Each structure stands twice: as structure tokens, then as C-alpha cells.
mmCIF file with all atom_site columns, C-alpha atoms in Angstrom:
data_model
loop_
_atom_site.group_PDB
_atom_site.id
_atom_site.type_symbol
_atom_site.label_atom_id
_atom_site.label_alt_id
_atom_site.label_comp_id
_atom_site.label_asym_id
_atom_site.label_entity_id
_atom_site.label_seq_id
_atom_site.pdbx_PDB_ins_code
_atom_site.Cartn_x
_atom_site.Cartn_y
_atom_site.Cartn_z
_atom_site.occupancy
_atom_site.B_iso_or_equiv
_atom_site.pdbx_formal_charge
_atom_site.auth_seq_id
_atom_site.auth_comp_id
_atom_site.auth_asym_id
_atom_site.auth_atom_id
_atom_site.pdbx_PDB_model_num
ATOM 1   C CA . ASP A 1 1   ? -8.908  -92.844  41.097 1.00 56.00 ? 1   ASP A CA 1
ATOM 2   C CA . ALA A 1 2   ? -8.377  -94.679  37.842 1.00 60.00 ? 2   ALA A CA 1
ATOM 3   C CA . LYS A 1 3   ? -11.353 -96.074  35.961 1.00 77.00 ? 3   LYS A CA 1
ATOM 4   C CA . THR A 1 4   ? -10.816 -99.734  35.081 1.00 85.00 ? 4   THR A CA 1
ATOM 5   C CA . THR A 1 5   ? -12.185 -101.951 32.323 1.00 88.00 ? 5   THR A CA 1
ATOM 6   C CA . GLN A 1 6   ? -12.249 -105.744 32.538 1.00 92.00 ? 6   GLN A CA 1
ATOM 7   C CA . PRO A 1 7   ? -13.927 -108.475 30.487 1.00 95.00 ? 7   PRO A CA 1
ATOM 8   C CA . ASN A 1 8   ? -17.170 -109.665 32.047 1.00 93.00 ? 8   ASN A CA 1
ATOM 9   C CA . SER A 1 9   ? -16.187 -113.311 32.089 1.00 96.00 ? 9   SER A CA 1
ATOM 10  C CA . MET A 1 10  ? -13.430 -115.754 31.228 1.00 97.00 ? 10  MET A CA 1
ATOM 11  C CA . GLU A 1 11  ? -13.102 -119.514 31.249 1.00 97.00 ? 11  GLU A CA 1
ATOM 12  C CA . SER A 1 12  ? -10.235 -121.852 31.939 1.00 96.00 ? 12  SER A CA 1
ATOM 13  C CA . ASN A 1 13  ? -9.546  -125.512 32.427 1.00 96.00 ? 13  ASN A CA 1
ATOM 14  C CA . GLU A 1 14  ? -7.982  -126.802 35.592 1.00 96.00 ? 14  GLU A CA 1
ATOM 15  C CA . GLU A 1 15  ? -4.177  -126.824 35.667 1.00 96.00 ? 15  GLU A CA 1
ATOM 16  C CA . GLU A 1 16  ? -3.948  -124.305 32.832 1.00 96.00 ? 16  GLU A CA 1
ATOM 17  C CA . PRO A 1 17  ? -2.576  -120.777 33.206 1.00 96.00 ? 17  PRO A CA 1
ATOM 18  C CA . VAL A 1 18  ? -5.047  -117.906 33.237 1.00 97.00 ? 18  VAL A CA 1
ATOM 19  C CA . HIS A 1 19  ? -4.343  -114.351 32.173 1.00 97.00 ? 19  HIS A CA 1
ATOM 20  C CA . LEU A 1 20  ? -6.888  -111.839 33.417 1.00 97.00 ? 20  LEU A CA 1
ATOM 21  C CA . PRO A 1 21  ? -6.538  -108.434 31.722 1.00 96.00 ? 21  PRO A CA 1
ATOM 22  C CA . CYS A 1 22  ? -7.370  -104.999 33.082 1.00 93.00 ? 22  CYS A CA 1
ATOM 23  C CA . ASN A 1 23  ? -7.308  -101.675 31.299 1.00 91.00 ? 23  ASN A CA 1
ATOM 24  C CA . HIS A 1 24  ? -6.674  -98.623  33.489 1.00 84.00 ? 24  HIS A CA 1
ATOM 25  C CA . SER A 1 25  ? -5.799  -95.999  30.937 1.00 80.00 ? 25  SER A CA 1
ATOM 26  C CA . THR A 1 26  ? -6.576  -93.048  33.279 1.00 78.00 ? 26  THR A CA 1
ATOM 27  C CA . ILE A 1 27  ? -4.175  -94.174  35.952 1.00 77.00 ? 27  ILE A CA 1
ATOM 28  C CA . SER A 1 28  ? -1.818  -91.560  37.347 1.00 77.00 ? 28  SER A CA 1
ATOM 29  C CA . GLY A 1 29  ? 1.859   -92.081  37.959 1.00 76.00 ? 29  GLY A CA 1
ATOM 30  C CA . THR A 1 30  ? 1.444   -92.632  41.691 1.00 78.00 ? 30  THR A CA 1
ATOM 31  C CA . ASP A 1 31  ? -1.609  -94.901  41.645 1.00 81.00 ? 31  ASP A CA 1
ATOM 32  C CA . TYR A 1 32  ? -1.031  -98.423  42.806 1.00 86.00 ? 32  TYR A CA 1
ATOM 33  C CA . ILE A 1 33  ? -2.714  -101.267 40.923 1.00 89.00 ? 33  ILE A CA 1
ATOM 34  C CA . HIS A 1 34  ? -4.531  -103.681 43.197 1.00 90.00 ? 34  HIS A CA 1
ATOM 35  C CA . TRP A 1 35  ? -6.294  -106.948 42.469 1.00 93.00 ? 35  TRP A CA 1
ATOM 36  C CA . TYR A 1 36  ? -8.919  -108.555 44.673 1.00 94.00 ? 36  TYR A CA 1
ATOM 37  C CA . ARG A 1 37  ? -11.078 -111.596 44.192 1.00 96.00 ? 37  ARG A CA 1
ATOM 38  C CA . GLN A 1 38  ? -14.434 -112.611 45.573 1.00 94.00 ? 38  GLN A CA 1
ATOM 39  C CA . LEU A 1 39  ? -15.184 -116.269 46.069 1.00 93.00 ? 39  LEU A CA 1
ATOM 40  C CA . PRO A 1 40  ? -18.849 -117.337 46.110 1.00 88.00 ? 40  PRO A CA 1
ATOM 41  C CA . SER A 1 41  ? -20.697 -116.221 49.238 1.00 86.00 ? 41  SER A CA 1
ATOM 42  C CA . GLN A 1 42  ? -17.656 -114.417 50.656 1.00 89.00 ? 42  GLN A CA 1
ATOM 43  C CA . GLY A 1 43  ? -16.327 -110.889 50.909 1.00 91.00 ? 43  GLY A CA 1
ATOM 44  C CA . PRO A 1 44  ? -13.527 -109.836 48.549 1.00 93.00 ? 44  PRO A CA 1
ATOM 45  C CA . GLU A 1 45  ? -9.984  -110.778 49.457 1.00 93.00 ? 45  GLU A CA 1
ATOM 46  C CA . TYR A 1 46  ? -6.690  -109.225 48.475 1.00 92.00 ? 46  TYR A CA 1
ATOM 47  C CA . VAL A 1 47  ? -4.673  -110.951 45.767 1.00 95.00 ? 47  VAL A CA 1
ATOM 48  C CA . ILE A 1 48  ? -1.745  -108.759 44.769 1.00 94.00 ? 48  ILE A CA 1
ATOM 49  C CA . HIS A 1 49  ? -0.672  -105.193 44.064 1.00 91.00 ? 49  HIS A CA 1
ATOM 50  C CA . GLY A 1 50  ? 2.089   -103.321 42.253 1.00 90.00 ? 50  GLY A CA 1
ATOM 51  C CA . LEU A 1 51  ? 3.235   -99.916  41.071 1.00 88.00 ? 51  LEU A CA 1
ATOM 52  C CA . THR A 1 52  ? 5.598   -100.300 38.129 1.00 87.00 ? 52  THR A CA 1
ATOM 53  C CA . SER A 1 53  ? 7.411   -103.602 38.295 1.00 84.00 ? 53  SER A CA 1
ATOM 54  C CA . ASN A 1 54  ? 5.991   -107.058 37.844 1.00 90.00 ? 54  ASN A CA 1
ATOM 55  C CA . VAL A 1 55  ? 5.139   -108.716 41.140 1.00 92.00 ? 55  VAL A CA 1
ATOM 56  C CA . ASN A 1 56  ? 4.852   -112.301 42.326 1.00 93.00 ? 56  ASN A CA 1
ATOM 57  C CA . ASN A 1 57  ? 3.362   -113.799 45.443 1.00 91.00 ? 57  ASN A CA 1
ATOM 58  C CA . ARG A 1 58  ? 2.081   -117.188 46.495 1.00 89.00 ? 58  ARG A CA 1
ATOM 59  C CA . MET A 1 59  ? -1.321  -116.593 44.922 1.00 88.00 ? 59  MET A CA 1
ATOM 60  C CA . ALA A 1 60  ? -0.519  -115.003 41.585 1.00 94.00 ? 60  ALA A CA 1
ATOM 61  C CA . SER A 1 61  ? 1.706   -112.817 39.447 1.00 96.00 ? 61  SER A CA 1
ATOM 62  C CA . LEU A 1 62  ? 0.994   -109.296 38.276 1.00 96.00 ? 62  LEU A CA 1
ATOM 63  C CA . ALA A 1 63  ? 2.372   -108.048 34.991 1.00 96.00 ? 63  ALA A CA 1
ATOM 64  C CA . ILE A 1 64  ? 2.187   -104.281 34.545 1.00 93.00 ? 64  ILE A CA 1
ATOM 65  C CA . ALA A 1 65  ? 2.551   -102.730 31.104 1.00 92.00 ? 65  ALA A CA 1
ATOM 66  C CA . GLU A 1 66  ? 5.421   -100.306 30.638 1.00 91.00 ? 66  GLU A CA 1
ATOM 67  C CA . ASP A 1 67  ? 3.035   -97.377  30.133 1.00 89.00 ? 67  ASP A CA 1
ATOM 68  C CA . ARG A 1 68  ? 1.008   -98.578  33.163 1.00 88.00 ? 68  ARG A CA 1
ATOM 69  C CA . LYS A 1 69  ? -2.259  -98.296  31.231 1.00 88.00 ? 69  LYS A CA 1
ATOM 70  C CA . SER A 1 70  ? -2.973  -101.986 31.589 1.00 91.00 ? 70  SER A CA 1
ATOM 71  C CA . SER A 1 71  ? -2.069  -104.939 33.731 1.00 93.00 ? 71  SER A CA 1
ATOM 72  C CA . THR A 1 72  ? -2.579  -108.687 33.718 1.00 96.00 ? 72  THR A CA 1
ATOM 73  C CA . LEU A 1 73  ? -3.193  -110.958 36.661 1.00 97.00 ? 73  LEU A CA 1
ATOM 74  C CA . ILE A 1 74  ? -1.662  -114.364 36.039 1.00 97.00 ? 74  ILE A CA 1
ATOM 75  C CA . LEU A 1 75  ? -2.776  -117.527 37.774 1.00 97.00 ? 75  LEU A CA 1
ATOM 76  C CA . HIS A 1 76  ? -0.108  -120.017 36.823 1.00 94.00 ? 76  HIS A CA 1
ATOM 77  C CA . ARG A 1 77  ? -2.176  -123.157 37.279 1.00 95.00 ? 77  ARG A CA 1
ATOM 78  C CA . ALA A 1 78  ? -5.882  -122.613 37.755 1.00 96.00 ? 78  ALA A CA 1
ATOM 79  C CA . THR A 1 79  ? -7.698  -124.769 40.278 1.00 96.00 ? 79  THR A CA 1
ATOM 80  C CA . LEU A 1 80  ? -11.425 -125.144 40.899 1.00 96.00 ? 80  LEU A CA 1
ATOM 81  C CA . ARG A 1 81  ? -10.955 -122.996 44.016 1.00 94.00 ? 81  ARG A CA 1
ATOM 82  C CA . ASP A 1 82  ? -9.841  -120.090 41.821 1.00 96.00 ? 82  ASP A CA 1
ATOM 83  C CA . ALA A 1 83  ? -13.354 -119.730 40.402 1.00 97.00 ? 83  ALA A CA 1
ATOM 84  C CA . ALA A 1 84  ? -14.302 -116.228 41.534 1.00 96.00 ? 84  ALA A CA 1
ATOM 85  C CA . VAL A 1 85  ? -14.902 -112.667 40.433 1.00 95.00 ? 85  VAL A CA 1
ATOM 86  C CA . TYR A 1 86  ? -11.604 -110.810 40.021 1.00 96.00 ? 86  TYR A CA 1
ATOM 87  C CA . TYR A 1 87  ? -11.451 -107.052 40.441 1.00 94.00 ? 87  TYR A CA 1
ATOM 88  C CA . CYS A 1 88  ? -8.636  -104.713 39.504 1.00 91.00 ? 88  CYS A CA 1
ATOM 89  C CA . MET A 1 89  ? -8.357  -101.218 40.893 1.00 83.00 ? 89  MET A CA 1
ATOM 90  C CA . GLY A 1 90  ? -6.021  -98.340  40.448 1.00 76.00 ? 90  GLY A CA 1
ATOM 91  C CA . PHE A 1 91  ? -6.045  -95.884  43.258 1.00 69.00 ? 91  PHE A CA 1
ATOM 92  C CA . GLY A 1 92  ? -4.041  -93.073  44.702 1.00 61.00 ? 92  GLY A CA 1
ATOM 93  C CA . THR A 1 93  ? -6.437  -91.878  47.341 1.00 64.00 ? 93  THR A CA 1
ATOM 94  C CA . ASP A 1 94  ? -7.980  -93.617  50.314 1.00 64.00 ? 94  ASP A CA 1
ATOM 95  C CA . LYS A 1 95  ? -11.184 -94.515  48.489 1.00 72.00 ? 95  LYS A CA 1
ATOM 96  C CA . LEU A 1 96  ? -11.566 -98.031  47.176 1.00 77.00 ? 96  LEU A CA 1
ATOM 97  C CA . ILE A 1 97  ? -13.621 -97.985  44.005 1.00 77.00 ? 97  ILE A CA 1
ATOM 98  C CA . PHE A 1 98  ? -14.417 -101.340 42.405 1.00 81.00 ? 98  PHE A CA 1
ATOM 99  C CA . GLY A 1 99  ? -15.400 -102.010 38.823 1.00 79.00 ? 99  GLY A CA 1
ATOM 100 C CA . THR A 1 100 ? -17.679 -104.868 37.816 1.00 81.00 ? 100 THR A CA 1
ATOM 101 C CA . GLY A 1 101 ? -14.845 -107.380 37.648 1.00 91.00 ? 101 GLY A CA 1
ATOM 102 C CA . THR A 1 102 ? -14.237 -110.567 35.632 1.00 96.00 ? 102 THR A CA 1
ATOM 103 C CA . ARG A 1 103 ? -16.047 -113.757 36.540 1.00 96.00 ? 103 ARG A CA 1
ATOM 104 C CA . LEU A 1 104 ? -13.608 -116.640 36.099 1.00 97.00 ? 104 LEU A CA 1
ATOM 105 C CA . GLN A 1 105 ? -15.013 -120.105 35.529 1.00 97.00 ? 105 GLN A CA 1
ATOM 106 C CA . VAL A 1 106 ? -12.678 -123.075 35.934 1.00 97.00 ? 106 VAL A CA 1
ATOM 107 C CA . PHE A 1 107 ? -13.624 -126.414 34.430 1.00 97.00 ? 107 PHE A CA 1
ATOM 108 C CA . PRO A 1 108 ? -12.302 -129.796 35.588 1.00 95.00 ? 108 PRO A CA 1
ATOM 109 C CA . ASP B 2 1   ? -5.838  -113.398 62.659 1.00 68.00 ? 1   ASP B CA 1
ATOM 110 C CA . VAL B 2 2   ? -7.029  -110.024 61.366 1.00 63.00 ? 2   VAL B CA 1
ATOM 111 C CA . LYS B 2 3   ? -10.716 -109.591 61.253 1.00 90.00 ? 3   LYS B CA 1
ATOM 112 C CA . VAL B 2 4   ? -13.579 -107.487 60.006 1.00 96.00 ? 4   VAL B CA 1
ATOM 113 C CA . THR B 2 5   ? -16.787 -108.668 61.585 1.00 96.00 ? 5   THR B CA 1
ATOM 114 C CA . GLN B 2 6   ? -20.277 -107.805 60.443 1.00 96.00 ? 6   GLN B CA 1
ATOM 115 C CA . SER B 2 7   ? -22.947 -108.274 63.066 1.00 90.00 ? 7   SER B CA 1
ATOM 116 C CA . SER B 2 8   ? -25.382 -110.317 60.976 1.00 91.00 ? 8   SER B CA 1
ATOM 117 C CA . ARG B 2 9   ? -25.003 -112.639 58.017 1.00 93.00 ? 9   ARG B CA 1
ATOM 118 C CA . TYR B 2 10  ? -28.687 -112.495 57.105 1.00 96.00 ? 10  TYR B CA 1
ATOM 119 C CA . LEU B 2 11  ? -31.304 -109.913 58.024 1.00 97.00 ? 11  LEU B CA 1
ATOM 120 C CA . VAL B 2 12  ? -34.981 -109.517 57.128 1.00 97.00 ? 12  VAL B CA 1
ATOM 121 C CA . LYS B 2 13  ? -36.648 -106.186 57.822 1.00 97.00 ? 13  LYS B CA 1
ATOM 122 C CA . ARG B 2 14  ? -39.974 -104.564 57.000 1.00 97.00 ? 14  ARG B CA 1
ATOM 123 C CA . THR B 2 15  ? -40.425 -101.540 54.776 1.00 98.00 ? 15  THR B CA 1
ATOM 124 C CA . GLY B 2 16  ? -40.156 -98.337  56.787 1.00 97.00 ? 16  GLY B CA 1
ATOM 125 C CA . GLU B 2 17  ? -38.077 -99.841  59.602 1.00 97.00 ? 17  GLU B CA 1
ATOM 126 C CA . LYS B 2 18  ? -34.874 -98.213  60.780 1.00 97.00 ? 18  LYS B CA 1
ATOM 127 C CA . VAL B 2 19  ? -32.050 -100.659 60.171 1.00 97.00 ? 19  VAL B CA 1
ATOM 128 C CA . PHE B 2 20  ? -28.565 -100.704 61.657 1.00 97.00 ? 20  PHE B CA 1
ATOM 129 C CA . LEU B 2 21  ? -25.754 -102.712 60.084 1.00 97.00 ? 21  LEU B CA 1
ATOM 130 C CA . GLU B 2 22  ? -22.725 -102.955 62.333 1.00 97.00 ? 22  GLU B CA 1
ATOM 131 C CA . CYS B 2 23  ? -19.109 -103.538 61.405 1.00 97.00 ? 23  CYS B CA 1
ATOM 132 C CA . VAL B 2 24  ? -16.148 -103.969 63.751 1.00 97.00 ? 24  VAL B CA 1
ATOM 133 C CA . GLN B 2 25  ? -12.446 -104.283 62.878 1.00 97.00 ? 25  GLN B CA 1
ATOM 134 C CA . ASP B 2 26  ? -9.588  -105.262 65.162 1.00 95.00 ? 26  ASP B CA 1
ATOM 135 C CA . MET B 2 27  ? -6.663  -103.915 63.141 1.00 92.00 ? 27  MET B CA 1
ATOM 136 C CA . ASP B 2 28  ? -6.660  -100.279 64.340 1.00 92.00 ? 28  ASP B CA 1
ATOM 137 C CA . HIS B 2 29  ? -7.386  -99.138  60.775 1.00 91.00 ? 29  HIS B CA 1
ATOM 138 C CA . GLU B 2 30  ? -8.293  -95.539  60.155 1.00 91.00 ? 30  GLU B CA 1
ATOM 139 C CA . ASN B 2 31  ? -10.351 -96.160  56.995 1.00 91.00 ? 31  ASN B CA 1
ATOM 140 C CA . MET B 2 32  ? -13.590 -98.053  56.952 1.00 94.00 ? 32  MET B CA 1
ATOM 141 C CA . PHE B 2 33  ? -16.003 -98.568  54.066 1.00 94.00 ? 33  PHE B CA 1
ATOM 142 C CA . TRP B 2 34  ? -19.550 -99.675  53.341 1.00 96.00 ? 34  TRP B CA 1
ATOM 143 C CA . TYR B 2 35  ? -20.486 -101.167 49.978 1.00 95.00 ? 35  TYR B CA 1
ATOM 144 C CA . ARG B 2 36  ? -23.553 -102.738 48.521 1.00 96.00 ? 36  ARG B CA 1
ATOM 145 C CA . GLN B 2 37  ? -23.360 -105.480 45.943 1.00 94.00 ? 37  GLN B CA 1
ATOM 146 C CA . ASP B 2 38  ? -26.061 -106.271 43.426 1.00 93.00 ? 38  ASP B CA 1
ATOM 147 C CA . PRO B 2 39  ? -25.984 -108.722 40.505 1.00 87.00 ? 39  PRO B CA 1
ATOM 148 C CA . GLY B 2 40  ? -24.427 -107.167 37.433 1.00 81.00 ? 40  GLY B CA 1
ATOM 149 C CA . LEU B 2 41  ? -23.470 -103.961 39.262 1.00 84.00 ? 41  LEU B CA 1
ATOM 150 C CA . GLY B 2 42  ? -20.418 -105.064 41.217 1.00 84.00 ? 42  GLY B CA 1
ATOM 151 C CA . LEU B 2 43  ? -19.489 -103.387 44.495 1.00 88.00 ? 43  LEU B CA 1
ATOM 152 C CA . ARG B 2 44  ? -20.665 -99.825  44.860 1.00 91.00 ? 44  ARG B CA 1
ATOM 153 C CA . LEU B 2 45  ? -19.315 -97.543  47.559 1.00 92.00 ? 45  LEU B CA 1
ATOM 154 C CA . ILE B 2 46  ? -21.988 -96.083  49.848 1.00 95.00 ? 46  ILE B CA 1
ATOM 155 C CA . TYR B 2 47  ? -19.890 -94.232  52.430 1.00 95.00 ? 47  TYR B CA 1
ATOM 156 C CA . PHE B 2 48  ? -16.430 -94.319  53.820 1.00 92.00 ? 48  PHE B CA 1
ATOM 157 C CA . SER B 2 49  ? -14.867 -92.955  56.973 1.00 94.00 ? 49  SER B CA 1
ATOM 158 C CA . TYR B 2 50  ? -11.243 -91.901  57.358 1.00 90.00 ? 50  TYR B CA 1
ATOM 159 C CA . ASP B 2 51  ? -11.331 -91.205  61.090 1.00 90.00 ? 51  ASP B CA 1
ATOM 160 C CA . VAL B 2 52  ? -13.640 -91.178  64.068 1.00 92.00 ? 52  VAL B CA 1
ATOM 161 C CA . LYS B 2 53  ? -16.636 -88.936  63.387 1.00 89.00 ? 53  LYS B CA 1
ATOM 162 C CA . MET B 2 54  ? -15.336 -88.271  59.842 1.00 92.00 ? 54  MET B CA 1
ATOM 163 C CA . LYS B 2 55  ? -17.187 -89.531  56.802 1.00 93.00 ? 55  LYS B CA 1
ATOM 164 C CA . GLU B 2 56  ? -17.379 -89.005  53.100 1.00 93.00 ? 56  GLU B CA 1
ATOM 165 C CA . LYS B 2 57  ? -20.091 -89.944  50.618 1.00 94.00 ? 57  LYS B CA 1
ATOM 166 C CA . GLY B 2 58  ? -19.404 -92.630  48.104 1.00 92.00 ? 58  GLY B CA 1
ATOM 167 C CA . ASP B 2 59  ? -21.179 -93.193  44.809 1.00 90.00 ? 59  ASP B CA 1
ATOM 168 C CA . ILE B 2 60  ? -24.625 -94.111  46.158 1.00 94.00 ? 60  ILE B CA 1
ATOM 169 C CA . PRO B 2 61  ? -25.243 -92.481  49.561 1.00 96.00 ? 61  PRO B CA 1
ATOM 170 C CA . GLU B 2 62  ? -28.944 -91.712  49.046 1.00 96.00 ? 62  GLU B CA 1
ATOM 171 C CA . GLY B 2 63  ? -31.130 -93.410  51.618 1.00 96.00 ? 63  GLY B CA 1
ATOM 172 C CA . TYR B 2 64  ? -28.209 -94.218  53.909 1.00 98.00 ? 64  TYR B CA 1
ATOM 173 C CA . SER B 2 65  ? -26.313 -92.600  56.735 1.00 97.00 ? 65  SER B CA 1
ATOM 174 C CA . VAL B 2 66  ? -23.329 -93.749  58.782 1.00 97.00 ? 66  VAL B CA 1
ATOM 175 C CA . SER B 2 67  ? -21.931 -93.410  62.260 1.00 97.00 ? 67  SER B CA 1
ATOM 176 C CA . ARG B 2 68  ? -18.387 -93.773  63.518 1.00 97.00 ? 68  ARG B CA 1
ATOM 177 C CA . GLU B 2 69  ? -18.141 -92.985  67.206 1.00 96.00 ? 69  GLU B CA 1
ATOM 178 C CA . LYS B 2 70  ? -15.208 -95.313  67.860 1.00 96.00 ? 70  LYS B CA 1
ATOM 179 C CA . LYS B 2 71  ? -12.279 -96.166  65.622 1.00 96.00 ? 71  LYS B CA 1
ATOM 180 C CA . GLU B 2 72  ? -13.083 -99.870  65.468 1.00 96.00 ? 72  GLU B CA 1
ATOM 181 C CA . ARG B 2 73  ? -16.792 -99.588  64.691 1.00 97.00 ? 73  ARG B CA 1
ATOM 182 C CA . PHE B 2 74  ? -18.569 -98.281  61.595 1.00 97.00 ? 74  PHE B CA 1
ATOM 183 C CA . SER B 2 75  ? -22.351 -98.458  61.360 1.00 97.00 ? 75  SER B CA 1
ATOM 184 C CA . LEU B 2 76  ? -24.534 -98.173  58.288 1.00 98.00 ? 76  LEU B CA 1
ATOM 185 C CA . ILE B 2 77  ? -28.040 -96.853  58.935 1.00 98.00 ? 77  ILE B CA 1
ATOM 186 C CA . LEU B 2 78  ? -31.080 -97.185  56.740 1.00 97.00 ? 78  LEU B CA 1
ATOM 187 C CA . GLU B 2 79  ? -33.392 -94.533  58.171 1.00 94.00 ? 79  GLU B CA 1
ATOM 188 C CA . SER B 2 80  ? -36.504 -95.982  56.541 1.00 96.00 ? 80  SER B CA 1
ATOM 189 C CA . ALA B 2 81  ? -35.818 -99.232  54.757 1.00 97.00 ? 81  ALA B CA 1
ATOM 190 C CA . SER B 2 82  ? -37.261 -99.718  51.299 1.00 97.00 ? 82  SER B CA 1
ATOM 191 C CA . THR B 2 83  ? -37.474 -102.799 49.086 1.00 97.00 ? 83  THR B CA 1
ATOM 192 C CA . ASN B 2 84  ? -34.893 -101.363 46.683 1.00 97.00 ? 84  ASN B CA 1
ATOM 193 C CA . GLN B 2 85  ? -32.364 -101.543 49.503 1.00 98.00 ? 85  GLN B CA 1
ATOM 194 C CA . THR B 2 86  ? -32.548 -105.326 49.463 1.00 98.00 ? 86  THR B CA 1
ATOM 195 C CA . SER B 2 87  ? -28.946 -106.238 48.754 1.00 97.00 ? 87  SER B CA 1
ATOM 196 C CA . MET B 2 88  ? -25.679 -107.680 50.014 1.00 96.00 ? 88  MET B CA 1
ATOM 197 C CA . TYR B 2 89  ? -23.818 -105.182 52.190 1.00 97.00 ? 89  TYR B CA 1
ATOM 198 C CA . LEU B 2 90  ? -20.076 -105.435 52.684 1.00 96.00 ? 90  LEU B CA 1
ATOM 199 C CA . CYS B 2 91  ? -17.846 -103.635 55.156 1.00 97.00 ? 91  CYS B CA 1
ATOM 200 C CA . ALA B 2 92  ? -14.097 -103.152 54.724 1.00 94.00 ? 92  ALA B CA 1
ATOM 201 C CA . SER B 2 93  ? -11.208 -101.535 56.549 1.00 93.00 ? 93  SER B CA 1
ATOM 202 C CA . ARG B 2 94  ? -7.744  -100.376 55.566 1.00 89.00 ? 94  ARG B CA 1
ATOM 203 C CA . SER B 2 95  ? -4.819  -98.341  56.844 1.00 83.00 ? 95  SER B CA 1
ATOM 204 C CA . TRP B 2 96  ? -4.969  -94.646  56.043 1.00 73.00 ? 96  TRP B CA 1
ATOM 205 C CA . GLY B 2 97  ? -2.757  -92.945  53.513 1.00 66.00 ? 97  GLY B CA 1
ATOM 206 C CA . VAL B 2 98  ? -0.701  -95.955  52.504 1.00 64.00 ? 98  VAL B CA 1
ATOM 207 C CA . MET B 2 99  ? -1.674  -96.938  48.991 1.00 65.00 ? 99  MET B CA 1
ATOM 208 C CA . ASN B 2 100 ? 0.172   -100.209 48.924 1.00 68.00 ? 100 ASN B CA 1
ATOM 209 C CA . THR B 2 101 ? -1.644  -101.886 51.810 1.00 78.00 ? 101 THR B CA 1
ATOM 210 C CA . GLU B 2 102 ? -4.527  -104.237 51.395 1.00 85.00 ? 102 GLU B CA 1
ATOM 211 C CA . ALA B 2 103 ? -8.123  -103.852 52.449 1.00 88.00 ? 103 ALA B CA 1
ATOM 212 C CA . PHE B 2 104 ? -9.871  -106.445 54.559 1.00 92.00 ? 104 PHE B CA 1
ATOM 213 C CA . PHE B 2 105 ? -13.521 -107.314 54.094 1.00 94.00 ? 105 PHE B CA 1
ATOM 214 C CA . GLY B 2 106 ? -16.221 -108.765 56.262 1.00 95.00 ? 106 GLY B CA 1
ATOM 215 C CA . GLN B 2 107 ? -18.319 -111.713 55.159 1.00 93.00 ? 107 GLN B CA 1
ATOM 216 C CA . GLY B 2 108 ? -21.238 -109.543 54.202 1.00 95.00 ? 108 GLY B CA 1
ATOM 217 C CA . THR B 2 109 ? -24.809 -109.037 55.407 1.00 96.00 ? 109 THR B CA 1
ATOM 218 C CA . ARG B 2 110 ? -27.582 -110.102 53.081 1.00 96.00 ? 110 ARG B CA 1
ATOM 219 C CA . LEU B 2 111 ? -30.450 -107.738 53.824 1.00 98.00 ? 111 LEU B CA 1
ATOM 220 C CA . THR B 2 112 ? -33.965 -108.422 52.611 1.00 98.00 ? 112 THR B CA 1
ATOM 221 C CA . VAL B 2 113 ? -36.568 -105.689 52.971 1.00 98.00 ? 113 VAL B CA 1
ATOM 222 C CA . VAL B 2 114 ? -40.146 -106.966 52.688 1.00 97.00 ? 114 VAL B CA 1
#
């Protein structure tokens, strides 16, 4: 499974876009890139995943670099409810290995 | 509504006690996981199971064992609880062998060992 590197924390103001980076330079060609987030006092929840192409869903967008060694989770308009720890993972086996994630603070 | 249910939200146990943390999923998932979460350390994988009676060690299995007698239930066992096992424990489940499916997590059990 790919080792991932994320900034420890990031800040944003409400209604602004947020770009959360993840480096996964050891990723293999068949590893999917997954993002999860953990709201305070809750278990992690799925956000989005992709393999090679950029992906959009109702929660976020995922931009994957052409060499697949990094990706960026994009929240188009941050809300106070988006304050959470965001984890990226690259995996090609059944194990789910989390890094330490990025704590996102959103200010009104 | 899909669900992963952990038997207790909060638990207080004494040092040396045998502790069972139970997790049940209703999605017929093959894979189930146990993590512990500590401040500054993120989620660390203790054990995972890919089928009934099958298990594999994660990154920090010392002091823990697991049991999976039925597909829907995965138990984490602390044979003799110690204060350094005070932590948040999270259970998850996921379909086997399909890398583009999501994992589902329980709400967590905050265990305090005194």
C-alpha cells in the first residue's frame, strides 16, 4: 500500500474553496486513491475515490496528478460542517492503512 | 441504511480485566477491521479479517487478539487490559477484493482502563 504524506493542518474561511493536498509517491499503477474524513466524535466517512481521472461527487472533487504521485481534494465552498480531519489513502490490497491526516479548520 | 455497530460507545475497565469489544455489520462484507486512534497518531490498524475465522495482524497487534466466528461479527479482545490501551477503538467493514468500494465505520468505543 502506498505511503501518504499530508500537511498536519489547514485553515479556511466559510464559503471559500479548499484544496487539501496529498503526496503518495510510492503508489503503484493499480492502487486507487481514497479520501475519508472524520468529523468530531464520529468514525471516519468516505468522501471520494479515483484511479487516474479527476472525479466529482456531491461532497467534493478529486484532482489526480498525471503521474499519480499526488492528489488534491477540493471542497468548492467550505462550510463549518466541513471542519474535520481528512485522510487520503492509496491502496491496492484489502488493508486500509491511514496516515495522520489533515485537520481542516473552517472559520465563519 | 448500511450500518456498522459497535456494542458500546464508552467503556471503563480495570487493569488486568479481559475486555471484549464487539462490532457487527449488516452489509455482508467480507473484510472487517479494528483500529485504535490516539491524539497525534491517527488511526492505526490492529487486526483485520478477510473471512470467517481468517485474520491478519495490522501494525500494532501486541496485547490484542480477535475473533470472527460469523461473517457479520468481529470482536477485539484485550486479554489483560492495561492503562496504555486507553484509547478510541474503531471498527470498519468493506467488500473484499474490490479496491474502488468504500469502507464503513462504526461510531467508535472510547475505552478507559483504570
